[in-house]
XYZ file of C-alpha atoms in Angstrom:
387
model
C 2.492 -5.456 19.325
C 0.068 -3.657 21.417
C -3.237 -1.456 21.296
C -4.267 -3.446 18.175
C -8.742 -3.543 17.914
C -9.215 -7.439 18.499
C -11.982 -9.310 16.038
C -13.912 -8.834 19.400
C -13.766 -4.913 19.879
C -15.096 -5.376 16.027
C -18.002 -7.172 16.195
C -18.921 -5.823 19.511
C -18.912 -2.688 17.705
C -20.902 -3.612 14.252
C -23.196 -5.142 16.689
C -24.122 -2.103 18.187
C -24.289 -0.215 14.889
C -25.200 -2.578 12.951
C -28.720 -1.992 11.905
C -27.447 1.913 11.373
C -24.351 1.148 8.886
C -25.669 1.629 5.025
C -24.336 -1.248 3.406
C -21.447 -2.259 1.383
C -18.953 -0.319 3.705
C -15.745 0.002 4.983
C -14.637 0.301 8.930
C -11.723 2.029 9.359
C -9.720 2.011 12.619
C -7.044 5.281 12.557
C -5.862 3.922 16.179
C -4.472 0.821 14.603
C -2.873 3.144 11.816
C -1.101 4.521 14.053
C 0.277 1.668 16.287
C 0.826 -0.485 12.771
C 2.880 2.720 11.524
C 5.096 3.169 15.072
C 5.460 -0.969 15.372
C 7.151 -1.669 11.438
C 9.063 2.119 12.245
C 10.645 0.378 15.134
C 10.945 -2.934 13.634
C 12.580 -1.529 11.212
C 14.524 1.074 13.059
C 14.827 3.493 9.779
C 12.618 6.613 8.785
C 9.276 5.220 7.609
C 7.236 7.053 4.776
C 3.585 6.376 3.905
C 2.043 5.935 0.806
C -0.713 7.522 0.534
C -2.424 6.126 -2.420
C -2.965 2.831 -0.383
C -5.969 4.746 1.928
C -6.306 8.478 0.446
C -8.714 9.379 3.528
C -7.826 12.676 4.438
C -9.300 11.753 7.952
C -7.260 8.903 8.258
C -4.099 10.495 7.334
C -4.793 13.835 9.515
C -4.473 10.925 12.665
C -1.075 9.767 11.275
C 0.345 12.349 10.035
C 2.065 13.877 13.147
C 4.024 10.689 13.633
C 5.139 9.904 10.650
C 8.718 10.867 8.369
C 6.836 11.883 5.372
C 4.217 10.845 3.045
C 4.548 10.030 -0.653
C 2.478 10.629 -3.408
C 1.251 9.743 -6.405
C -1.516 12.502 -7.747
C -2.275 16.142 -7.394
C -5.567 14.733 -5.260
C -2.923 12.693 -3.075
C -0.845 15.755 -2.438
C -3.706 18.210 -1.858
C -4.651 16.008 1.002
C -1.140 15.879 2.151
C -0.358 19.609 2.321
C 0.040 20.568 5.479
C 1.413 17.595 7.067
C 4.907 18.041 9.050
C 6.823 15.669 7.485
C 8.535 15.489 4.202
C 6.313 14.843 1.069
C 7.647 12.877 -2.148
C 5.563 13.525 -5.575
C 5.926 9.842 -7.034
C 4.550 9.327 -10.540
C 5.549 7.896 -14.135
C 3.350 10.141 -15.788
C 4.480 13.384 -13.154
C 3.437 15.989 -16.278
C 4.276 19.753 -16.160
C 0.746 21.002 -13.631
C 1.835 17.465 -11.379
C 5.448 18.957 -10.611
C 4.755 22.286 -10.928
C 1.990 21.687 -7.899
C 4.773 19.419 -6.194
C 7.295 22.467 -6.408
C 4.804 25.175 -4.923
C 4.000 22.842 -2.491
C 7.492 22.717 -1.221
C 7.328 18.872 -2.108
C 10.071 16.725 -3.561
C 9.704 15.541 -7.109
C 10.902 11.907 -7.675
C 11.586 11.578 -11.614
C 11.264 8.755 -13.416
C 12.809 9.229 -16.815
C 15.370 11.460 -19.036
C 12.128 12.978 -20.499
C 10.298 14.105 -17.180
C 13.356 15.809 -15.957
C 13.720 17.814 -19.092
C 9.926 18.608 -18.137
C 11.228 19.650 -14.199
C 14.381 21.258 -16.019
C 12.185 23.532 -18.033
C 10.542 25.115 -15.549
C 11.848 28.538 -14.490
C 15.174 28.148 -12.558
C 13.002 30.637 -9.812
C 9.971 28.207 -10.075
C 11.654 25.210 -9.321
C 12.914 23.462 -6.461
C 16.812 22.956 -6.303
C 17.133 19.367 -5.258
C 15.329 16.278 -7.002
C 15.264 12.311 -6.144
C 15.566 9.892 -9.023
C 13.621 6.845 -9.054
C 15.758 3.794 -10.050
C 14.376 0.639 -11.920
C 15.824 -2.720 -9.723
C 17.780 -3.344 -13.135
C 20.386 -0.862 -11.675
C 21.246 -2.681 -9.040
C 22.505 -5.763 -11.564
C 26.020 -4.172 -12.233
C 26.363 -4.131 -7.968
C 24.912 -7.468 -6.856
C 27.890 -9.402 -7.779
C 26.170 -11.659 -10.403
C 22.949 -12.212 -8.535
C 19.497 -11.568 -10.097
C 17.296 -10.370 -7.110
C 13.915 -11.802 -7.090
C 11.354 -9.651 -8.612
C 8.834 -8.740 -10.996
C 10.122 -7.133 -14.507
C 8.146 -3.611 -14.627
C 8.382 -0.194 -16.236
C 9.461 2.088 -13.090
C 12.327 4.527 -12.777
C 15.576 4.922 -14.220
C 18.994 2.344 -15.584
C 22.160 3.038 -14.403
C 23.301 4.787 -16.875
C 20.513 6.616 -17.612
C 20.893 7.684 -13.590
C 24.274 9.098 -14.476
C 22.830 11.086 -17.788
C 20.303 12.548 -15.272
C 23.633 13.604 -12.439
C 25.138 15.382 -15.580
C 22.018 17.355 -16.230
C 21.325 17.817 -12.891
C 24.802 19.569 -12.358
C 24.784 21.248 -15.570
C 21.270 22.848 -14.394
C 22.190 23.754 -10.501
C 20.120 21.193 -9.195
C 21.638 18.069 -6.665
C 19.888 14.840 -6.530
C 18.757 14.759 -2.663
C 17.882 10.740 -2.881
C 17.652 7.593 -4.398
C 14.348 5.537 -4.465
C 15.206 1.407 -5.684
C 12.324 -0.536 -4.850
C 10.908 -3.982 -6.159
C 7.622 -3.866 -5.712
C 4.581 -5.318 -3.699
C 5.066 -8.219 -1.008
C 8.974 -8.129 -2.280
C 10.337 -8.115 1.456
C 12.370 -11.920 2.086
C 15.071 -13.473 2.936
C 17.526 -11.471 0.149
C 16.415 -8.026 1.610
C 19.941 -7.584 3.051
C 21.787 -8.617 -0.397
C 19.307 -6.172 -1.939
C 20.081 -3.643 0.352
C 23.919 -4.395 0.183
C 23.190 -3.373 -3.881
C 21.955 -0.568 -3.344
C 24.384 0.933 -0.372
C 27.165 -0.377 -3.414
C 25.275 2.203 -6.337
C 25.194 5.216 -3.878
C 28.898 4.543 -3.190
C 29.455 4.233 -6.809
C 27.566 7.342 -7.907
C 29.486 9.436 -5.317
C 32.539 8.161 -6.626
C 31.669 9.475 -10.116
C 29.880 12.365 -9.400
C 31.175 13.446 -6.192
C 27.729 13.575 -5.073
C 26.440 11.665 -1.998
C 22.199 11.735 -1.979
C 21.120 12.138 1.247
C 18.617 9.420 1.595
C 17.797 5.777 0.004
C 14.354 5.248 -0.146
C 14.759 1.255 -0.470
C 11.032 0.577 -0.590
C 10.346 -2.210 1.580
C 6.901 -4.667 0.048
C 5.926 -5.434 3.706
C 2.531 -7.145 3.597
C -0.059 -6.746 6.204
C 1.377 -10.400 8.226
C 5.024 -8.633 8.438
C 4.330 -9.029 12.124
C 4.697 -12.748 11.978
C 8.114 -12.446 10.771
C 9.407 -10.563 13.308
C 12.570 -12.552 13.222
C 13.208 -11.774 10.044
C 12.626 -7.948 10.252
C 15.144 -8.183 12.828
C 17.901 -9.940 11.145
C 17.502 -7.089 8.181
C 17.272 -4.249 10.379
C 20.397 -5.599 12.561
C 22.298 -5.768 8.742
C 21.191 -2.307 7.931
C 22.687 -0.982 11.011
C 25.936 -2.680 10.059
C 26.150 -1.568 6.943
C 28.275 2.062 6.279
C 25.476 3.498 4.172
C 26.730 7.622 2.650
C 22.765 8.295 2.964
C 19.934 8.494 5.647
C 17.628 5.032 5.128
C 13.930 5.367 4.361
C 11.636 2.734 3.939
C 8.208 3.001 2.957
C 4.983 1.579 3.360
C 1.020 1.480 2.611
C -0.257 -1.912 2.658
C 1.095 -2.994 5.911
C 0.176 -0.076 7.689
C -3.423 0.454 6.505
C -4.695 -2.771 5.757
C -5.099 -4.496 8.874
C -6.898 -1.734 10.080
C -9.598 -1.325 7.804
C -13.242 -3.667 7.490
C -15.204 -4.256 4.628
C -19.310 -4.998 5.674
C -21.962 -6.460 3.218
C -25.003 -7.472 4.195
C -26.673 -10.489 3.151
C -29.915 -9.992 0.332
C -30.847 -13.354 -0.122
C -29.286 -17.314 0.160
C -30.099 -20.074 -2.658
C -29.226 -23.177 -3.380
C -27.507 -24.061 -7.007
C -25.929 -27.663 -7.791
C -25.481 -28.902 -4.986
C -23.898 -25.347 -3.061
C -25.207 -22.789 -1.156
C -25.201 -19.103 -2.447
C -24.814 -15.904 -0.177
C -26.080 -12.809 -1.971
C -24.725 -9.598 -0.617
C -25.425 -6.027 -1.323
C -21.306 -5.719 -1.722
C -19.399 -7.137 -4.296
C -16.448 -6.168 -6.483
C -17.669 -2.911 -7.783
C -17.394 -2.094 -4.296
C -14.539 -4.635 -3.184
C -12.230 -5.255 -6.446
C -9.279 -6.895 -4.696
C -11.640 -9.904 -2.549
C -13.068 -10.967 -6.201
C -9.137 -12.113 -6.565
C -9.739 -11.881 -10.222
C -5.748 -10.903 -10.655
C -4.573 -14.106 -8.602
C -3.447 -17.153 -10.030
C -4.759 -19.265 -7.318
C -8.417 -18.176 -5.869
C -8.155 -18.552 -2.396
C -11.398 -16.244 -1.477
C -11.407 -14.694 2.646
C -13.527 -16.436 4.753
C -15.939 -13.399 6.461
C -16.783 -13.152 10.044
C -20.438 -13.016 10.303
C -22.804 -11.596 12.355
C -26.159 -12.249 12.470
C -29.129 -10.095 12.307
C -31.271 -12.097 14.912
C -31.329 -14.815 16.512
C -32.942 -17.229 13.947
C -31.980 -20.761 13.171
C -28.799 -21.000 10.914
C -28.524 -23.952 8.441
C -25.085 -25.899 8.367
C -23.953 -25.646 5.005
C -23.198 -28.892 2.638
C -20.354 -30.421 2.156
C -19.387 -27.760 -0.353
C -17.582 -24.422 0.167
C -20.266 -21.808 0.266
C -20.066 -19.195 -2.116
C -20.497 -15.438 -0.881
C -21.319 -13.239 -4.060
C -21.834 -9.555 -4.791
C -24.788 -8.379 -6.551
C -23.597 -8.004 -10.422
C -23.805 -10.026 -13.598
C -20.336 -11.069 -13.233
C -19.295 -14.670 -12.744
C -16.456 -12.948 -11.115
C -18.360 -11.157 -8.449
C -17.423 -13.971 -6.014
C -15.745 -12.131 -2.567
C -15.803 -14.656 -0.143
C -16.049 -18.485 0.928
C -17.522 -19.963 3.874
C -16.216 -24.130 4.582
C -18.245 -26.758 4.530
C -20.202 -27.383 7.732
C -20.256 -23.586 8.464
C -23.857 -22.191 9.743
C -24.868 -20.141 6.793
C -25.875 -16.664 7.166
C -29.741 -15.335 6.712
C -30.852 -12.263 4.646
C -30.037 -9.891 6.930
C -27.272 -11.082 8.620
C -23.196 -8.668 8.114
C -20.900 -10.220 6.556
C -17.128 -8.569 8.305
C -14.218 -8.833 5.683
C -10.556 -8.168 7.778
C -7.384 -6.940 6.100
C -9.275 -4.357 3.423
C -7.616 -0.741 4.581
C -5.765 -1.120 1.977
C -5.980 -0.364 -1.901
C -9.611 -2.365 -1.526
C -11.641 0.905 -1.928
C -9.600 3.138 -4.030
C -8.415 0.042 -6.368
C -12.039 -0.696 -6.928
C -14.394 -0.014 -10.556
C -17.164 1.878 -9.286
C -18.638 2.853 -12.201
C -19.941 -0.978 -13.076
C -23.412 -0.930 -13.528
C -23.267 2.577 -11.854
C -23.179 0.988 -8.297
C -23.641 3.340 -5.210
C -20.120 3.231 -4.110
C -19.551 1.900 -0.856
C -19.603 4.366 2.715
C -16.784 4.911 4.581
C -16.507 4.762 8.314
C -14.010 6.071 10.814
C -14.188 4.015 14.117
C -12.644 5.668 17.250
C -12.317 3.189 20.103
């Protein structure tokens, strides 16, 4: 892995700009976009699509862009700012109504449906106004009648189509002129393990099955992927899965796709420190940042709150106190008891008023997944970074 910014390159960087950056921000670094995007793509040795709705920065994905197989989206906002880009584009949404698809279509975009109901929605469009191929998203429910007995681990959600429900939609499609290009099957966030291949072997099983009914062979499986932002330190496993996929006598192209392990590690989140107290017995940083800016480091969704620890960089060269033998608590600036974003150990040297607190791993979903509107919060800035 190469041509990755170093925590160095970072704080060398925030250093010199420090005093300049308005406060809560995020730090975004397109060059590690790009070597993140062109490290899994090889990995992985399939096409790679990103998903857009994990960074929607049009700046960001302008950088990208030319590299990459395609782009999926999620919202007419999404595609607007993915017009234009060379690769295939995938529309994406459960709720795709009539203006989302109608957009997709005119944008020369591929609709993925979702249901029996949203393709009679496509289906009613002008036959002139309409694209002539569609992809069908399936639920991982359909790949249950081709895992041989085995329940793949996932979560239970509401995405995509059953089996048979898949057929009902190849009937239609035929009945209406219009083939079904691809499949997408995914499982959902941080889903990538050790049954990847069996998963994989399902789904190469269903495409061989629907050709055998229908006749019809989609061009491309979209099988997801849920690589996290550490997928890097399991290379080994990414190669024993890509080394299976290349075994394996798929009828379509393979896609993967990806947001959250291509943006995140290269995007920052900076606070800045407003004040320090002292409550029962543990230290309290105050920042100008919390989780109307920040959301996702509050780890209100996670059963177990294991808060980042910030790099910090001070403002000056004042004395720092060591903290007590309690965790430190960094906070944002609401009325929440949830505004909690960070943790510094016991024994750390505690950050002054003043000082930058640097939060890695947040170029993904950690501005766009955020509730600005709480207490009507200046939203937080956004910074490209070109090293």
């Amino acid at each position: 892995m190469s041509n990755l910014t170093t925590k160095a390159e970072i704080i060398k960087w925030v250093s010199e700009y420090g005093r300049k950056l308005m406060t809560p921000c995020y730090v975004y670094v397109p060059r590690d976009v790009v070597a993140n995007y062109v490290n899994l793509r090889s990995a992985l040795g399939t096409h790679l699509l990103l998903s857009v709705k994990a960074c929607p920065n049009p700046e960001i994905l302008s950088r990208v862009a030319n590299l990459c197989d395609g782009v999926e989206v999620a919202s007419r906002g999404e595609l607007s700012n993915a017009i234009g880009t060379p690769g295939e584009i995938f529309v994406n949404s459960p709720g795709s109504d009539k203006d989302l698809l109608c957009a997709a279509i005119a944008s020369k975009a591929t609709p993925v449906l979702d249901s029996l109901a949203q393709f009679e929605v496509y289906t009613a469009q002008p036959s002139h106004n309409r694209s002539r191929s569609i992809m069908l998203r399936l639920n991982p429910c359909a790949l249950d009648v081709f895992s041989g007995g085995r329940k793949f681990a996932r979560r239970e959600d509401h995405f995509g189509l059953d089996w048979n429900d898949a057929l009902e939609v190849a009937m239609r499609a035929r009945a209406a002129n219009v083939s079904i290009y691809g499949f997408h099957v995914f499982r959902g966030s941080f889903s990538f393990g050790r049954d990847s291949v069996d998963f994989a072997d399902a789904a190469r099983k269903l495409v061989d099955a629907f050709y055998e009914m229908t006749g019809e062979a989609p061009s491309i499986l979209n099988l997801g992927g849920g690589f996290d932002e550490r997928w890097s330190e399991s290379l080994d496993l990414v190669g024993t899965y890509s080394r299976a996929l290349q075994l394996m006598r798929f009828r379509s192209v393979i896609y993967h796709e990806s947001g959250r392990a291509i943006f995140s590690p290269a995007g920052y989140f900076l606070t800045r420190v407003v004040y320090t107290k002292q409550l029962l017995g543990r230290e309290i940083i105050v920042c100008d940042g919390g989780l109307s800016h920040n959301f996702l480091l509050a780890k209100t969704e996670a059963v177990m709150q294991k808060h980042q620890t910030p790099m910090v960089l001070a403002a000056d060269s004042t004395i720092r106190r060591r903290s007590s033998e309690n965790t430190a608590m960094v906070v944002g600036p609401s009325c929440s008891n949830r505004d909690i974003i960070g943790a510094l150990p016991s024994g750390s040297d505690l950050p002054n008023p003043g000082d930058v607190c640097i939060f890695e791993n947040c170029g993904a979903y950690n501005a766009n997944y955020t509730m600005p509107a709480f207490l009507t919060s200046r939203p937080a800035g956004q910074y490209i970074l070109s090293l």
